[in-house]
Every structure is written in structure tokens, then in C-alpha cells.
Coordinates of C-alpha atoms (C1' of nucleotides) in Angstrom, one line a residue:
Chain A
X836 CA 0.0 0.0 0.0
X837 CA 2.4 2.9 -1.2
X838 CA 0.8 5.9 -1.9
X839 CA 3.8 7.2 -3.3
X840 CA 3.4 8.8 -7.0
X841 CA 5.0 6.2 -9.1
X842 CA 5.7 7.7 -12.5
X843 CA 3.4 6.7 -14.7
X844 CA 5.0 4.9 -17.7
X845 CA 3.7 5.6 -21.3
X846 CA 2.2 3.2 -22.9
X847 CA 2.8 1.5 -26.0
X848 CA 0.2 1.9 -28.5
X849 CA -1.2 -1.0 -29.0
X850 CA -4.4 -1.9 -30.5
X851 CA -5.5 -3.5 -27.1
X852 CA -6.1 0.5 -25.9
X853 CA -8.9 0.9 -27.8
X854 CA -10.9 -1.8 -28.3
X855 CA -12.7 -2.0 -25.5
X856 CA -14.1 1.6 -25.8
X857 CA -17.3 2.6 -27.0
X858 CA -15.8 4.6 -29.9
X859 CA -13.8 2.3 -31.2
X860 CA -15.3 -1.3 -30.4
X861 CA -16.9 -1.6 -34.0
X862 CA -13.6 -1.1 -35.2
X863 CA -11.4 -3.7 -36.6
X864 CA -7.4 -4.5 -36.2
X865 CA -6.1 -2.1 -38.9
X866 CA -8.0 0.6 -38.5
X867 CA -7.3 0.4 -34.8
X868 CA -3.9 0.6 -36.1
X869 CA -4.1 3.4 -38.6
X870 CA -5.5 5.4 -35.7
X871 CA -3.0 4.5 -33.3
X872 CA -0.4 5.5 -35.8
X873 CA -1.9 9.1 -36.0
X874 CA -2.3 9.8 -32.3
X875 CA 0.2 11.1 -29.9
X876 CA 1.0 10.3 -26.6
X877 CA 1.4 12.3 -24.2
X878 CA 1.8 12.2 -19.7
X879 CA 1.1 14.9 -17.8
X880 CA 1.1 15.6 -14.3
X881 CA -1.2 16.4 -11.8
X882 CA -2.5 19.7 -11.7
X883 CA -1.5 20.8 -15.6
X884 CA -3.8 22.0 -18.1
X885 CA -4.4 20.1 -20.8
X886 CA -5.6 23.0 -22.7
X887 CA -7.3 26.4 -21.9
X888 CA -10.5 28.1 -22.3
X889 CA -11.0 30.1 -25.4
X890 CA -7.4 28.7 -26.8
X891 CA -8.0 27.2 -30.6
X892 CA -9.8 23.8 -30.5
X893 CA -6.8 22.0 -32.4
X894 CA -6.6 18.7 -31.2
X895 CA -8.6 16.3 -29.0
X896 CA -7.6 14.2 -26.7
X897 CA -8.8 10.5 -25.2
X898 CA -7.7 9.8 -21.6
X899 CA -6.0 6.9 -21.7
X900 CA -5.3 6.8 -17.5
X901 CA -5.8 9.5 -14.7
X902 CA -8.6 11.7 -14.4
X903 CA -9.5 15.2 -15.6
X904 CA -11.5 17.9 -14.3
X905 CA -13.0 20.2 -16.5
X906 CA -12.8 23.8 -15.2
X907 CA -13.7 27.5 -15.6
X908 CA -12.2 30.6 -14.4
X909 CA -14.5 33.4 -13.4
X910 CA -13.9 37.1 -13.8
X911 CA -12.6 37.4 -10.3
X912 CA -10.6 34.5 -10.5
X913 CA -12.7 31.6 -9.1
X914 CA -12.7 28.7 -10.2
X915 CA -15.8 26.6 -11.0
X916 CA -15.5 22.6 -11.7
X917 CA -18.3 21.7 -14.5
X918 CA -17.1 17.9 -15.0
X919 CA -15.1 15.3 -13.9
X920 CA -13.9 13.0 -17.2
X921 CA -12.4 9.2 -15.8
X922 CA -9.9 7.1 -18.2
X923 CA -11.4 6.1 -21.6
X924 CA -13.1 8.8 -22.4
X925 CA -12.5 11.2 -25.0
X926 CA -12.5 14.9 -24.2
X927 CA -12.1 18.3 -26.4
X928 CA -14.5 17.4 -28.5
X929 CA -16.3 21.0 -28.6
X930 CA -15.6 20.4 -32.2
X931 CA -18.4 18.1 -32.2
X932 CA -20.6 20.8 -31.3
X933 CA -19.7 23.2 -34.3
X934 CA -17.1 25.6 -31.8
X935 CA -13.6 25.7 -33.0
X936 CA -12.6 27.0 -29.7
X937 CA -12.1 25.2 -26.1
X938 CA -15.4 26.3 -23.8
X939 CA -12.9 25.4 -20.8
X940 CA -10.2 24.6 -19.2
X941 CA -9.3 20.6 -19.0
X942 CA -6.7 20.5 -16.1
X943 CA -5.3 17.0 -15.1
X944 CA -7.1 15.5 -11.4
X945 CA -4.3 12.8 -11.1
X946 CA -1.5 12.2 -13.5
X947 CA -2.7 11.0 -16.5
X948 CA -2.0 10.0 -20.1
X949 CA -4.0 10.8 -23.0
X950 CA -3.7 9.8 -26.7
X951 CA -4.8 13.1 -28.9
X952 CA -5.5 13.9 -32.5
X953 CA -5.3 16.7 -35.0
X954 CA -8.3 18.4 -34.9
X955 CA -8.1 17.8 -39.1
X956 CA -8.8 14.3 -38.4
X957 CA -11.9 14.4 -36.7
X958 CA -14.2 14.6 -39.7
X959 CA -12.2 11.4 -41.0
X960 CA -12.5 9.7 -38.1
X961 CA -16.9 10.6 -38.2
X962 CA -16.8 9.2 -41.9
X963 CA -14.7 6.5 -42.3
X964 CA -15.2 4.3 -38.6
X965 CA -18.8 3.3 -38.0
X966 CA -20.0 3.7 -34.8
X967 CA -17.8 6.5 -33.9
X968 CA -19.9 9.3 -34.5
X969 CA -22.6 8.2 -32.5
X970 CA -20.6 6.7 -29.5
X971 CA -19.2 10.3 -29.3
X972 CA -22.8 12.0 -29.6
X973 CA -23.7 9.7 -26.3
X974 CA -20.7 10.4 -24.6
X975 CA -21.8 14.3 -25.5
X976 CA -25.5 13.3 -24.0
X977 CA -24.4 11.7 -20.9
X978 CA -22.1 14.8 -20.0
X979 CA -25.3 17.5 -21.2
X980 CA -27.5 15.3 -18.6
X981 CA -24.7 15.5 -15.9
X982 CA -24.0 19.2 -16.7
X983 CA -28.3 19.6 -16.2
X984 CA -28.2 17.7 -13.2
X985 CA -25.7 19.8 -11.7
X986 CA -28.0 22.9 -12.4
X987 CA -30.6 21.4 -10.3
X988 CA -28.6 20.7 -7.7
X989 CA -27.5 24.0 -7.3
X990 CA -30.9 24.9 -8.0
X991 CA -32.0 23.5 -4.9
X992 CA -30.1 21.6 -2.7
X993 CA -28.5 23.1 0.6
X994 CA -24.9 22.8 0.6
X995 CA -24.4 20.1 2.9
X996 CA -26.7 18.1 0.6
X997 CA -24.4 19.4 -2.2
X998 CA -21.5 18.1 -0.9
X999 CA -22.9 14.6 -0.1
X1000 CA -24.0 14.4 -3.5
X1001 CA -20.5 15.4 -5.0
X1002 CA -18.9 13.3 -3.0
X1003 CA -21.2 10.2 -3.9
X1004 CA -20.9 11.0 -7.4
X1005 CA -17.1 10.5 -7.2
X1006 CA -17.1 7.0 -5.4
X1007 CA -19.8 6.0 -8.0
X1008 CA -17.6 6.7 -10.9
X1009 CA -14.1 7.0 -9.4
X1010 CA -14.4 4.7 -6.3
X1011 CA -11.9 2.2 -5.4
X1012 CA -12.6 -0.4 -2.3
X1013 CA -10.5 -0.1 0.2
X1014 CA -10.3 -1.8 3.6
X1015 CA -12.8 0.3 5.4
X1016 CA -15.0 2.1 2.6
X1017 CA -14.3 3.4 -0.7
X1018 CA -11.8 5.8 -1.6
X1019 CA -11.9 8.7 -4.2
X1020 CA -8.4 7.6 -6.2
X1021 CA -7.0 10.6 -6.7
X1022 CA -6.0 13.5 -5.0
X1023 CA -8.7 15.7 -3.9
X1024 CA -8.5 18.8 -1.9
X1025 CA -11.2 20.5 0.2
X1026 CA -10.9 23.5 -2.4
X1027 CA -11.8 20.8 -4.9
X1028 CA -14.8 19.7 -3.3
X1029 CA -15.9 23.1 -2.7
X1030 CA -15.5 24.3 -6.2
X1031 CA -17.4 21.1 -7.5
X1032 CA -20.5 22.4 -4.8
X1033 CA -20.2 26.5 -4.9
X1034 CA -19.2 26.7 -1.8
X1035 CA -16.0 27.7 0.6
X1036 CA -12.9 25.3 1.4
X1037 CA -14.0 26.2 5.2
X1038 CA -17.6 25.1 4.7
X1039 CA -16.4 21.5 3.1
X1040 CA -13.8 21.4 6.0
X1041 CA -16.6 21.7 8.6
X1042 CA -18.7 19.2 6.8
X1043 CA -16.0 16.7 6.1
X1044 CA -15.0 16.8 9.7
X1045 CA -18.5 16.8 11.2
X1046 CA -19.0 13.8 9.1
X1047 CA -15.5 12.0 10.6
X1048 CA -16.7 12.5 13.9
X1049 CA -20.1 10.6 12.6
X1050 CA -18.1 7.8 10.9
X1051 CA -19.6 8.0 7.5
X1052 CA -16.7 9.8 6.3
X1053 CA -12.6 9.2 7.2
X1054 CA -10.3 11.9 5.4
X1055 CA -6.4 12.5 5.3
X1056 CA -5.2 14.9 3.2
X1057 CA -5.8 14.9 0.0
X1058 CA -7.5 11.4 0.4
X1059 CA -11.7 10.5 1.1
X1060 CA -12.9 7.7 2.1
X1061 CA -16.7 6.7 2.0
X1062 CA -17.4 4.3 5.0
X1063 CA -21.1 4.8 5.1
X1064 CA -22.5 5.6 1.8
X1065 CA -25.9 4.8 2.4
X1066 CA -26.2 7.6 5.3
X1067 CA -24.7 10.3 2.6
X1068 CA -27.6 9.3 0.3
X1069 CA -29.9 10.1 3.9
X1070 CA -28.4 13.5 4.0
X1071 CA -29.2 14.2 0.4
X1072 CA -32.9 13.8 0.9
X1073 CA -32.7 15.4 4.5
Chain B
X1500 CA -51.4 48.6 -27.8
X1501 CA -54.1 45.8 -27.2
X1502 CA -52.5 42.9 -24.8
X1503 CA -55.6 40.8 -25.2
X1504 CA -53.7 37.5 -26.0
X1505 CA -55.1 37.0 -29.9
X1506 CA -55.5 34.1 -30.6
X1507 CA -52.3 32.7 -32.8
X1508 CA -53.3 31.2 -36.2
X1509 CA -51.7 28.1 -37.6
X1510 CA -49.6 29.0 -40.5
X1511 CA -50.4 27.7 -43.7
X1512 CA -47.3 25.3 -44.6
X1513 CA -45.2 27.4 -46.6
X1514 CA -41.8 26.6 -47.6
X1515 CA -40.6 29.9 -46.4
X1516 CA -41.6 29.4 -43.0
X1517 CA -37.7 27.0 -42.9
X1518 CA -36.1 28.8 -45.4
X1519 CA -33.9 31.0 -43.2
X1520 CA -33.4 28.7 -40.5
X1521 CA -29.9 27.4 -40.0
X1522 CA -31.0 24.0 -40.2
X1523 CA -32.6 24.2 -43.5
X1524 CA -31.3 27.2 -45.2
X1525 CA -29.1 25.2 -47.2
X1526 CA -32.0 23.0 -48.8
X1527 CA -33.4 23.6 -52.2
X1528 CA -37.7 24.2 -52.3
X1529 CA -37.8 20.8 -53.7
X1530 CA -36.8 19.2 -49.9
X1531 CA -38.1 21.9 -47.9
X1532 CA -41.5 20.8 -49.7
X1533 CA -40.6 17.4 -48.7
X1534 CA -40.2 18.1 -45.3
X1535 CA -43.0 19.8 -44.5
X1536 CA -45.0 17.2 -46.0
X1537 CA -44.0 15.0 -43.4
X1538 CA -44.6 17.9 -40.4
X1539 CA -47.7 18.0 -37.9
X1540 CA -48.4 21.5 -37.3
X1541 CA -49.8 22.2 -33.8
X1542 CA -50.5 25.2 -31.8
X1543 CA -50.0 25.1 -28.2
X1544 CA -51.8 27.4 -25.5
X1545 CA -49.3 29.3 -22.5
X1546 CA -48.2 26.8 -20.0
X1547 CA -48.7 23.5 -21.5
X1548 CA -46.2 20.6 -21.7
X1549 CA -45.2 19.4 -25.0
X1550 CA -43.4 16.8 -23.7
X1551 CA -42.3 15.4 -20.8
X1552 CA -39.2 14.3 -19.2
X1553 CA -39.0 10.7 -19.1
X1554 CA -41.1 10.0 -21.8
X1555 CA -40.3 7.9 -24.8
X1556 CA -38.6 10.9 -27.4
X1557 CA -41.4 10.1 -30.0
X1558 CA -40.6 13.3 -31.8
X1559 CA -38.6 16.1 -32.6
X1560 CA -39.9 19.4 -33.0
X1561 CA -39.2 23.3 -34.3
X1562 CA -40.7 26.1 -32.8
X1563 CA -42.4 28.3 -35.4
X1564 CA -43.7 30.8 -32.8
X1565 CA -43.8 31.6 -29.0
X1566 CA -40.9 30.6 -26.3
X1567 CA -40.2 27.4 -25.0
X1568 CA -39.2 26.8 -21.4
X1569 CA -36.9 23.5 -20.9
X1570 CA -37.9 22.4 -16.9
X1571 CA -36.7 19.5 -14.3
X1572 CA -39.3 18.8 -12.0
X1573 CA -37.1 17.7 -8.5
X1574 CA -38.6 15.0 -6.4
X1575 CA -39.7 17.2 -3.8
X1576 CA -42.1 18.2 -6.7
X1577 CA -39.9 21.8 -7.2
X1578 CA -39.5 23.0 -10.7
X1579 CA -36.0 24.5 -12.3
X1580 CA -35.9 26.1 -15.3
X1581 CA -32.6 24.9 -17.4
X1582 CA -33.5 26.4 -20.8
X1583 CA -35.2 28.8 -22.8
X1584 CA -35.9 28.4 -26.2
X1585 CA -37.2 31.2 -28.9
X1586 CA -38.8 30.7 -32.0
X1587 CA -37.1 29.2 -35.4
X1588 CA -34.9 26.1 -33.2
X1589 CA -35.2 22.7 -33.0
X1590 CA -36.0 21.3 -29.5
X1591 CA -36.5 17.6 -28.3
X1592 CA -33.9 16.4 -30.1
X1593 CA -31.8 14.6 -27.3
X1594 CA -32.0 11.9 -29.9
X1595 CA -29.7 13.3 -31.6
X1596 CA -27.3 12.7 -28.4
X1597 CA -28.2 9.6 -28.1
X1598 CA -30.8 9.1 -25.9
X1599 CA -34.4 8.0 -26.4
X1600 CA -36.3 9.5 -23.9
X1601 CA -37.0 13.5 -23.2
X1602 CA -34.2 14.4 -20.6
X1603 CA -36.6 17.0 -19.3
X1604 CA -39.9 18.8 -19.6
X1605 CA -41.0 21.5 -22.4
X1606 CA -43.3 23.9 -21.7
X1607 CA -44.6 26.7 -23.8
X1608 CA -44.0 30.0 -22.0
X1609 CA -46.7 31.7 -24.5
X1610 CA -48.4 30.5 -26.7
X1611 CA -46.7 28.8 -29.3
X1612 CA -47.0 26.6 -33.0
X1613 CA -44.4 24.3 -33.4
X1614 CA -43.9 21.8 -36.0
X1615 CA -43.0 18.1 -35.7
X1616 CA -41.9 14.9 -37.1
X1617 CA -41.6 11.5 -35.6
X1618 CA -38.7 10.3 -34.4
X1619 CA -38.0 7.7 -37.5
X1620 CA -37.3 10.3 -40.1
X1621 CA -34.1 11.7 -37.6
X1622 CA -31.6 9.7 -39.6
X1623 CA -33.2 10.4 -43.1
X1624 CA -32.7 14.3 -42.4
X1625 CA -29.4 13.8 -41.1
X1626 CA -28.2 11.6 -44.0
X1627 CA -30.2 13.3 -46.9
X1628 CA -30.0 17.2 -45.9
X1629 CA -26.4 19.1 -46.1
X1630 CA -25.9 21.1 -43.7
X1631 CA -28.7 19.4 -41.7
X1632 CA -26.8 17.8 -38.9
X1633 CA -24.1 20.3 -38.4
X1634 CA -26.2 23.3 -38.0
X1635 CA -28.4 21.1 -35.4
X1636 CA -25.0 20.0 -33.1
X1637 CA -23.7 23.7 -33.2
X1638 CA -27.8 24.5 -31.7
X1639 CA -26.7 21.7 -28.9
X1640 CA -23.4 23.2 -28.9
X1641 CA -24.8 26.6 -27.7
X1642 CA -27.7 24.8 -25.6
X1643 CA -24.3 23.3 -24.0
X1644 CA -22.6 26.8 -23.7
X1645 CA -25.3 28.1 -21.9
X1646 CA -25.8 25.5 -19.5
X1647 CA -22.0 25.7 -18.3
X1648 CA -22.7 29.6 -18.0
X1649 CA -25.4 28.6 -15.8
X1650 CA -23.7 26.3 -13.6
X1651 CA -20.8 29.0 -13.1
X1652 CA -23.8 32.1 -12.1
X1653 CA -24.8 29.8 -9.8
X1654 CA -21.6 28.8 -8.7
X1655 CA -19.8 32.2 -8.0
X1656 CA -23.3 34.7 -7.9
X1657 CA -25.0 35.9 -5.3
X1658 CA -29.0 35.9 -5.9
X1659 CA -29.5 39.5 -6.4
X1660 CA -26.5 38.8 -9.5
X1661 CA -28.4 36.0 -10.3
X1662 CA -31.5 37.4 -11.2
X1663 CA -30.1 40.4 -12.6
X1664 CA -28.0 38.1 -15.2
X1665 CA -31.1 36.5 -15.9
X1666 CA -33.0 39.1 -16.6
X1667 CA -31.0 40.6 -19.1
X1668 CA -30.3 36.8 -20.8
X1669 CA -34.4 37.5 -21.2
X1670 CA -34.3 41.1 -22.4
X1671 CA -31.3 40.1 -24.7
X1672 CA -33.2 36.6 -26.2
X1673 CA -36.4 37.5 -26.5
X1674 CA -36.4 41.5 -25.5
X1675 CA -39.3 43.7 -27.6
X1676 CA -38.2 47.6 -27.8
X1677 CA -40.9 49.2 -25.7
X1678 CA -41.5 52.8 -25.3
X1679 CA -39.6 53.5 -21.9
X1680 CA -36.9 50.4 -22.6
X1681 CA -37.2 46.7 -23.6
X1682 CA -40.0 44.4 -22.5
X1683 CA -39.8 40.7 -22.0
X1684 CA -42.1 39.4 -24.9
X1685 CA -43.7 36.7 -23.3
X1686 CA -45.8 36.7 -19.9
X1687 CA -43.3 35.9 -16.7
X1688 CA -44.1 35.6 -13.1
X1689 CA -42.0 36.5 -10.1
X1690 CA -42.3 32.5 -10.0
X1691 CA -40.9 31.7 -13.2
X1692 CA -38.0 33.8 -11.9
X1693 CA -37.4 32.4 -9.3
X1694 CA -37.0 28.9 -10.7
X1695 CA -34.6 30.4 -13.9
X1696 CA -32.5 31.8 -10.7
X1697 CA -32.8 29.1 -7.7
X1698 CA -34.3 31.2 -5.3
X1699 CA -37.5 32.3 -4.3
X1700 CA -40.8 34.1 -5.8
X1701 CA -40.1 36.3 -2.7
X1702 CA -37.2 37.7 -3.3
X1703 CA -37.4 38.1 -6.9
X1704 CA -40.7 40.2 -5.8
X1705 CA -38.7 42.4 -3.2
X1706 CA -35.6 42.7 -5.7
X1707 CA -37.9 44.0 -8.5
X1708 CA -39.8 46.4 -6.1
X1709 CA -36.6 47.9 -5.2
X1710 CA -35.4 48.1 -8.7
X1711 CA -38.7 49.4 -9.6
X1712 CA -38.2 52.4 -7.0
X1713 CA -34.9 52.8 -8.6
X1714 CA -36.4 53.4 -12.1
X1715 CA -34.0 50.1 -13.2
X1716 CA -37.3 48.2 -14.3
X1717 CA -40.9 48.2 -14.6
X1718 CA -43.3 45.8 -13.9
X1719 CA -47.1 45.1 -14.2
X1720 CA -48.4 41.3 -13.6
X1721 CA -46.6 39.0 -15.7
X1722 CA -44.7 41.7 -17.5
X1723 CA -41.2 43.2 -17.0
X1724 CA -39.7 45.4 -18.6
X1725 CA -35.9 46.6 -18.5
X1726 CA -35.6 50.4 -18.4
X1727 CA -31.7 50.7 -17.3
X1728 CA -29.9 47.8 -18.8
X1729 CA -26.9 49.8 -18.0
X1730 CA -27.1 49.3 -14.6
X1731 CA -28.4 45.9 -14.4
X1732 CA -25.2 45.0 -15.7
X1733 CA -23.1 47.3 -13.4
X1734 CA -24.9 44.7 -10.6
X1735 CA -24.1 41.8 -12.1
X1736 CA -20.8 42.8 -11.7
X1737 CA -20.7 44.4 -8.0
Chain C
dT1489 C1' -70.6 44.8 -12.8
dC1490 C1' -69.1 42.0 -9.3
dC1491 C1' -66.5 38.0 -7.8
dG1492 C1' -62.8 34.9 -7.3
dC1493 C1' -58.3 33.7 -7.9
dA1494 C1' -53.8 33.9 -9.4
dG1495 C1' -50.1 36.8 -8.9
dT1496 C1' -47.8 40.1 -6.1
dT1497 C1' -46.1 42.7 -2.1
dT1498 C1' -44.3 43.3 2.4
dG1499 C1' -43.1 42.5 7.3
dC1500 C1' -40.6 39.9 10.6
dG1501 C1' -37.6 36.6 12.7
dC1502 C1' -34.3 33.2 12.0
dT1503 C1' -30.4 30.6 10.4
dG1504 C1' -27.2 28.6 7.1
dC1505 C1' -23.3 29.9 5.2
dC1506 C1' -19.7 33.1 4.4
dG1507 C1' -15.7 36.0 5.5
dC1508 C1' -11.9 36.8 8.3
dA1509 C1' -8.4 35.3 11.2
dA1510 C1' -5.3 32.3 13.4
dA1511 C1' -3.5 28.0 14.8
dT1512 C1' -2.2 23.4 13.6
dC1513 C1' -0.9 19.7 10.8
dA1514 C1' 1.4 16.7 7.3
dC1515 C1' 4.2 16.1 3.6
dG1516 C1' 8.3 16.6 0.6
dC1517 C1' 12.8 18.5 0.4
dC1518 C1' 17.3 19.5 1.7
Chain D
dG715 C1' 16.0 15.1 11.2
dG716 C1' 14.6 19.9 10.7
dC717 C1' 12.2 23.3 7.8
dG718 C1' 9.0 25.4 4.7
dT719 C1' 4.9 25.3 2.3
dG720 C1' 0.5 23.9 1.2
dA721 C1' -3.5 21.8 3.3
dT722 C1' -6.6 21.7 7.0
dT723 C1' -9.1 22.9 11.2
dT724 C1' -11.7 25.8 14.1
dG725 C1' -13.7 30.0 16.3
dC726 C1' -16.5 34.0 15.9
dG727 C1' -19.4 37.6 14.1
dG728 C1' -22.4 39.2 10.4
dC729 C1' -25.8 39.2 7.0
dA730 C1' -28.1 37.6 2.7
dG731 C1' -31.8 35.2 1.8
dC732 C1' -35.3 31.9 3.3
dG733 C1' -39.7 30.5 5.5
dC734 C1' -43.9 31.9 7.2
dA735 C1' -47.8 34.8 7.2
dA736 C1' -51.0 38.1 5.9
dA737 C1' -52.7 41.6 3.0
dC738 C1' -53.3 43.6 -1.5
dT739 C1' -54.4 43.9 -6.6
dG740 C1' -55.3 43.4 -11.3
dC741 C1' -57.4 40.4 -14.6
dG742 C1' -60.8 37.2 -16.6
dG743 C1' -65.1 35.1 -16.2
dA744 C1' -69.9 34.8 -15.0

DNA sequence: TCCGCAGTTTGCGCTGCCGCAAATCACGCC
DNA sequence: GGCGTGATTTGCGGCAGCGCAAACTGCGGA
């Protein structure tokens, strides 16, 4: 059980890496391959931007490991967390969506690799593989109904409940069992969380160590634990 | 100057009515004609659902005239308003994302014609009509823009910010030049508001009456309008 | 013309959450 | 092993905005 950051080596491209994601399952060997040929690897580590908001949508990107949390930058400087993007996914696809710029700021959660593409290739890539246009469209879908849910939330949840639910919403998509819970696994910050909820690091401090005291919650830094996931979902009806 | 809500007729089905649409304007008469063919014309009276969330997407629709608001209904029965759609786009087409039922509700804020197709003739329009699909993923792409704007008000604003912001999204969507400023061209409660701005009928009340004293806006029962965008901005930003 | 109701206004008290400030803690580095 | 920095905790005071309640008003229908 090291917690130490081992460097992440870079893979080799091999056509194993994509099969088994949506947008590339239909494909077969070679063109797995000619894609794979066209890509570029790339690690970067935690905390780096992947690209900014408003830069020139030139390439985009598939996380191949780590996370990525998709970010805004306010006026005054604040910073607001739309999305959180796990491995296998693609990202900086705004393209998709007719903008040929970046609508925000894709900064790395964890260190990660990612595989990206000229932007130039994208229309190829909706022509020529079956299955890939569509696969993306859903990805675009599932995000849009995340994105609405989040409105809602913020809409009209308290910010206790806010916090439970971002926190539950990590362990469901990010959760890794661990002796006495589940763990978010990667680094997270009470400035994270509190960005993710529009809130104050001090406020998600309170909660998170109102919530230790209870047991449902057990925190170092950095690190969360779940222990009692069932009594978060209680406070997010409370 | 007659308010008396007139009663909207349907309009025969001309091939102008899509001519200068985005999704269409790059169709000769010839499939315009076809299209319309295929349409069901309806009108819809103020405040009633044309679809709801959850439901099987059956169709996709334009709206020829009136205003559209896109709502979540919470399970504590509270309603948000994500959306707002004006006349001459395409809404309930989540199918295009990939999913086959209505992520949320559409209701007419006025009353309102839309046209619609079923469901089945999606991939015929994308696949026979240039232009057809991009133009409708750029619509999605700016549904998308405006939703991340929303989650980053509601993030980093403070109520009286919030409703401010949204009152000048109104004035600048859907705004009618008015003889002492810009009115809101369809009918909008304190309520409606509220749920645009996750707060509460009575504080939008109070916020109007003091920017009502303040000569900012003007309001009558289900009518705002803007007299001072100027300084509706200014608080935006304070 | 009158009535009823949906929409609006306003007062009052309370509290959830923020802002500020200061102390403490834990890690990585030298 | 000590130090510096970034992360976290905690106390305290203040107030924005909510909840509740009650009164008012303009519009449409009978």
C-alpha cells in the first residue's frame, strides 16, 4: 500500500487500448492501427492543463489513465468545476458541437495519459469508422445530462446536501474499495470539493470533519474515504 | 397597444416558414416541400407541456412561434428552469445525443405553433440534408454553452447577481423595444423567476420592487420590462 | 358589474453559510 | 532530522436570503 506517485509509464500503443471503448469497439485491427499511428501520446502531471478556455480547439484528446476535471475561471478568478472525465473517455471534443474553440479549461485531477488527435482528423474519423460518430454523440449526452443535473442541484439543494452528493458521485464513478469504505483515487482537496458544490474550502472542511466525527466519512489529506455511503444518500434527501 | 392575447393562427405550410433557419437554409424548395410534407403542425396554448421528461422521445420538433421553457421537476415536486428556447430552433432532439427519452420537460411560455416529425425520419434528415446535422450539433453546442454559463452564475453569484443576469439573458433573447426600454415578450411571473434563478418568488418580488423604486425596471403582472440595462449589468458585476 | 383567484407585495424573525483570522498539521525536500 | 509550504481545522461575528404569514391587486369570467 504505497501511496507514493510512481511515475506513470507511457504506454505502448497497441491496439488493445482501444478496443474496448465505445468509440472504437466496431472497429477492426487495422484501423485500430491506422489510428493509433496518428495519435500522440502524451503524460502529464497532476494539476497541468491540458488546454485552456477560449485557446483554438486543435486537437482532441482520449484519456487513456488518470482523471480530468473540466474547469472555468470566473472574472474574479474563481474557479468553478463543471465535469469530472475518468480514463477512456474522450475529451475536447467542442468540435463536435460546431465551436472551434475550447469552452474550458481541461486540467489533469491525477496524472494522467491521454492519446490526442489533429483536430483535421476528426471529420475522417466521423466518416470512415462506424460507430464512432454516435458513440461520441452519447458520450456528448451523458455529460449534457450531468452538466443539467448539476444545475438542479445548485438549483435547490443546501450545501451540505451538495457536498454529499459530489462526494457520492465520485465514489460511483471514481471509487476504489478499500479496507474500510471506498476511496476517491485521486488527489482531492477541500478546495476541490468546494468548487465542484459552490461553496467555501472552510464550509467542506466543517462538513468533512462533522461527518469524521459521525463515521460515515474518514479523510487525510488529499484522500476521502466513503465508509457509510448509504447515510450520505440520507443526508441528500434530509 | 391591445395585450388581449389573440388568438395565434396556424400558419399555412409554406416553404418559407424554414427557409432561413440554419438547419434548412441550405435545402433547395424541392426538400423543404418534402419536409413539410412530413410535419404535424400544432398550436399550443401558454403553460402547456409538449413533452415530458422521461417519456419515450417520439418526436422532434421546431418552434415556429412563442418561447419554450426546458424544466426539471425535483422529487420534492420543485421545478428549475434549465433552458429557454425562442422561436425558429429545433427542440427535443436529445435523440440526436443519443438518448431516447426527453431528458426534461418543455413547456410553452406563450403560446406557441411548433412543428414536428416522428422520431424515425431523424436519420433520413441527417443523411439526406447538407448542412442538416451540423447546424443542429452547433444548436446543442450553444444549448451546451449556456448551461455551463449557468452552472458557473450559480456557482460564484449571489441571488440578487443571479436574477439580474437573468434578466438581461431574457431582455437580450427574447427582449421587444418598448416605449420606456425593452420588454420581456412573453408573460413571466415572479415564480418563473425564481426557478430560472434558484431562489425564491419572494425575493425576486422584493428585488424587482426595489429596482422598480430605482427606475431600473418596470413591472405590471406577468410583465417586466428593462428600463436601465446599463445598470443591471453594473450589478451583475458588484 | 361584481366576484374569485392567481399573482404580487411586504413585514418579521431566524439561520445557514460566508468572510476573516489564526492556529495546527502533514508532507516533501534538503 | 529539521524546515517550509500547502492543506486543513476551528472559532467568531455578520448578514443575505429563506420561511412563514398576511394583505393587497389586477385580470378574466360569469
Amino acid at each position: 500500500m504505497d501511496d507514493r506517485p510512481t511515475r506513470k509509464a507511457l504506454p505502448r500503443l497497441d491496439e488493445s487500448l482501444l478496443t474496448h471503448l465505445p468509440p472504437f469497439s466496431r472497429l477492426d485491427r487495422r484501423q485500430i492501427r491506422t489510428i493509433l499511428d496518428q495519435a500522440t501520446s502524451r503524460r502529464y502531471e497532476e494539476g497541468v492543463a491540458v488546454f485552456h478556455e477560449g485557446a483554438p480547439a486543435e486537437r482532441f484528446h482520449l484519456l487513456l489513465d488518470g482523471y480530468i476535471r473540466v474547469v472555468r475561471i470566473t472574472p474574479t478568478g474563481e474557479q468553478v468545476t463543471a465535469l469530472h472525465i475518468p480514463a477512456g473517455q474522450l475529451f475536447g471534443i467542442a468540435q463536435a458541437l460546431g465551436r472551434n474553440t475550447y469552452p474550458a479549461t481541461a486540467i489533469t485531477a491525477a496524472e494522467s495519459i491521454a492519446l490526442s488527435w489533429p483536430m483535421r482528423l476528426w471529420q475522417a474519423f466521423v466518416t470512415e469508422y462506424d460507430g464512432f460518430a454516435t458513440e461520441t454523440y452519447r458520450t456528448v449526452g451523458n455529460r449534457v445530462g450531468e452538466m443539467n443535473n448539476r444545475i438542479v442541484e445548485m438549483a435547490t439543494l443546501r450545501v451540505e446536501q451538495r457536498v454529499a452528493t459530489a462526494l457520492l458521485r465520485l465514489v460511483n464513478q471514481t471509487g476504489r474499495k478499500v479496507e474500510d469504505g471506498i476511496e476517491i483515487d485521486f488527489p482531492i482537496t477541500r478546495q476541490d470539493l468546494s468548487e465542484m458544490t459552490g461553496t467555501t474550502l472552510h464550509t467542506v472542511s466543517r462538513l468533512l470533519s462533522a461527518w469524521e466525527k459521525d463515521g460515515l466519512v474518514r479523510s487525510r489529506r488529499k484522500r476521502v474515504t466513503v465508509r457509510d455511503p448509504h447515510a450520505l444518500v440520507e443526508l441528500t434527501q434530509a
